[in-house]
């Protein structure tokens, strides 16, 4: 019986091989189904330099087609004049005094200043980027006291960039209108003894103020004889080289037409024999007599502008003060 059983076992077919599963991590039979939907976007690996905004956009499948830099996106350029002024280090008062054209040029100027600052950070200030054929010829070498050359190509390039940057910053300063001026020499040598200073200034400065009011110019007298010895200038400024020049009249105005009108008025006074100068001198004498209280009452009512010359010739514009009641001192009563 044993032999019969062994023969039956030897004649039985061999068992079929077990199916082989692909290699992979073992999966528990009691694992729960995944909560992630099958159509969800694949998870993107987080970059150590990226921002959260970029990660969310990448996770949502949004891409602009450009390769992202590890240092982050380039900041957007602003066109706000206030922000540009702060970035350039300008005071807010300078921004308020800028014209519309200057404010509109701020973005372009800021870009150029950034380019210059970048070149100044380089050791050679960008000299190596200039082609050989376009470089300016080098001057004769110059050295300081320690024997160091002070006019190398890099030094000249640095000074050139600094000057360009300064010119750009100066272009943002408020533009001041250029004033015109004239300088008229007083003919003291031609008319010695004539009081030109008194004729131009007038009693209490009335003649000078009248010419300035009629012409719209500023009229001042400078030079020798305009300031007494030991006195300072009327405007409070210290004495300058112009105060050592021959006496002259400075006429300053906003434009040429205004200065020309003031020059005509001053030249009439500088000619003592002109009719206008004679009339102005007689008018000044009358004003001075009124100020001093020496004008005759009978002449004050009848004197007119047309008869000033005749009246002045008769000596009616002024009179000496009356003698004291007791007579001239030392002589007694007459």
Coordinates of C-alpha atoms in Angstrom, one line a residue, residues 5-168:
X5 CA 0.8 5.7 -2.7
X6 CA 4.3 6.8 -3.6
X7 CA 3.7 5.9 -7.2
X8 CA 0.5 8.0 -7.3
X9 CA 2.3 11.0 -5.8
X10 CA 5.1 10.7 -8.4
X11 CA 2.6 10.6 -11.3
X12 CA 0.7 13.7 -10.1
X13 CA 1.3 17.0 -12.2
X14 CA 3.5 19.7 -10.6
X15 CA 1.7 22.6 -9.0
X16 CA 1.2 25.8 -11.0
X17 CA 3.5 28.8 -10.1
X18 CA 2.1 31.6 -8.0
X19 CA 1.5 35.0 -9.7
X20 CA 4.4 37.5 -9.1
X21 CA 3.3 41.0 -8.1
X22 CA 5.4 44.1 -9.1
X23 CA 7.9 45.3 -6.6
X24 CA 6.8 48.2 -4.5
X25 CA 6.0 49.2 -1.0
X26 CA 3.9 46.8 0.9
X27 CA 0.3 47.9 1.0
X28 CA -1.8 47.0 4.0
X29 CA -4.9 45.0 3.3
X30 CA -6.9 47.2 5.6
X31 CA -5.7 50.6 4.0
X32 CA -8.3 53.3 3.7
X33 CA -9.1 54.9 0.3
X34 CA -7.1 58.1 -0.5
X35 CA -8.9 61.4 0.1
X36 CA -7.1 63.2 -2.8
X37 CA -9.2 63.3 -6.0
X38 CA -7.8 61.6 -9.0
X39 CA -8.0 64.8 -11.2
X40 CA -6.0 67.0 -8.8
X41 CA -2.8 68.7 -10.0
X42 CA 0.5 67.1 -9.0
X43 CA 2.2 68.6 -6.1
X44 CA 5.1 71.0 -6.9
X45 CA 8.3 70.9 -5.0
X46 CA 8.8 73.9 -2.9
X47 CA 11.8 76.1 -3.8
X48 CA 13.9 77.6 -1.0
X49 CA 14.1 80.9 -2.9
X50 CA 10.6 81.1 -4.3
X51 CA 7.7 83.0 -2.7
X52 CA 4.4 81.7 -1.5
X53 CA 2.6 83.5 -4.3
X54 CA 4.7 81.7 -6.9
X55 CA 4.1 78.4 -5.2
X56 CA 0.3 78.9 -5.1
X57 CA 0.4 79.9 -8.8
X58 CA 2.4 76.8 -9.6
X59 CA 0.1 74.6 -7.6
X60 CA -2.9 75.9 -9.5
X61 CA -1.2 75.1 -12.8
X62 CA -0.6 78.7 -13.7
X63 CA 2.7 79.4 -15.6
X64 CA 3.8 82.4 -17.5
X65 CA 6.2 80.5 -19.7
X66 CA 9.3 82.1 -18.2
X67 CA 12.0 80.5 -16.1
X68 CA 11.8 81.8 -12.6
X69 CA 15.0 83.2 -11.1
X70 CA 16.3 81.7 -7.8
X71 CA 16.7 85.3 -6.5
X72 CA 13.0 86.2 -7.0
X73 CA 11.2 88.2 -9.6
X74 CA 12.5 91.7 -10.6
X75 CA 10.6 94.5 -8.7
X76 CA 8.3 96.4 -10.8
X77 CA 9.3 100.0 -11.7
X78 CA 7.2 102.7 -10.3
X79 CA 6.2 106.0 -12.0
X80 CA 5.0 107.8 -8.8
X81 CA 7.0 111.0 -8.5
X82 CA 6.9 110.8 -4.7
X83 CA 8.4 107.3 -4.6
X84 CA 11.0 108.2 -7.2
X85 CA 12.0 111.3 -5.3
X86 CA 12.4 109.3 -2.1
X87 CA 14.5 106.7 -3.9
X88 CA 16.8 109.4 -5.3
X89 CA 17.2 111.0 -1.9
X90 CA 15.5 114.3 -2.9
X91 CA 13.8 116.4 -0.3
X92 CA 10.0 116.8 -0.6
X93 CA 10.4 120.6 -0.9
X94 CA 12.4 120.1 -4.1
X95 CA 9.7 117.8 -5.5
X96 CA 7.0 120.5 -4.8
X97 CA 9.0 123.1 -6.7
X98 CA 9.6 120.9 -9.8
X99 CA 7.9 121.7 -13.0
X100 CA 5.7 119.2 -14.8
X101 CA 8.5 118.4 -17.3
X102 CA 10.9 117.7 -14.5
X103 CA 8.5 115.3 -12.7
X104 CA 7.8 113.5 -16.0
X105 CA 11.5 112.9 -16.5
X106 CA 12.0 111.3 -13.1
X107 CA 11.6 107.6 -14.3
X108 CA 14.2 108.0 -17.1
X109 CA 16.5 109.9 -14.8
X110 CA 16.2 107.3 -12.0
X111 CA 17.1 104.6 -14.5
X112 CA 20.2 106.4 -15.7
X113 CA 21.3 107.1 -12.1
X114 CA 20.9 103.4 -11.2
X115 CA 23.1 102.5 -14.2
X116 CA 25.8 105.0 -13.1
X117 CA 25.6 103.6 -9.5
X118 CA 26.1 100.1 -10.9
X119 CA 29.2 101.1 -12.9
X120 CA 30.6 102.9 -9.9
X121 CA 30.5 99.7 -7.8
X122 CA 32.7 97.9 -10.3
X123 CA 36.5 97.9 -9.7
X124 CA 37.3 99.4 -13.1
X125 CA 34.0 101.4 -13.4
X126 CA 33.1 99.6 -16.6
X127 CA 36.3 100.5 -18.5
X128 CA 36.8 97.0 -19.7
X129 CA 33.4 97.1 -21.4
X130 CA 34.5 100.0 -23.6
X131 CA 35.9 98.8 -27.0
X132 CA 39.5 99.7 -27.6
X133 CA 38.8 101.8 -30.6
X134 CA 36.4 104.1 -28.9
X135 CA 38.4 104.9 -25.8
X136 CA 39.8 108.4 -25.4
X137 CA 43.6 108.8 -25.6
X138 CA 45.3 108.8 -22.3
X139 CA 46.9 112.0 -21.1
X140 CA 50.4 112.4 -19.7
X141 CA 50.7 110.5 -16.4
X142 CA 50.4 112.7 -13.3
X143 CA 51.5 111.6 -9.8
X144 CA 50.8 112.9 -6.3
X145 CA 53.4 113.4 -3.6
X146 CA 53.4 109.7 -2.7
X147 CA 54.2 108.7 -6.2
X148 CA 50.7 107.3 -7.0
X149 CA 49.3 108.0 -10.4
X150 CA 46.1 110.1 -10.1
X151 CA 44.9 110.1 -13.7
X152 CA 44.6 106.5 -14.6
X153 CA 41.8 105.4 -16.9
X154 CA 39.7 104.1 -14.0
X155 CA 40.1 107.3 -12.1
X156 CA 39.1 109.4 -15.0
X157 CA 36.2 107.2 -15.7
X158 CA 35.0 107.4 -12.1
X159 CA 35.2 111.2 -12.1
X160 CA 33.3 111.3 -15.4
X161 CA 30.5 109.1 -13.9
X162 CA 30.3 111.2 -10.8
X163 CA 30.0 114.4 -12.8
X164 CA 27.3 112.8 -15.0
X165 CA 25.4 111.8 -11.8
X166 CA 25.8 115.3 -10.4
X167 CA 24.5 116.9 -13.6
X168 CA 21.5 114.7 -13.6

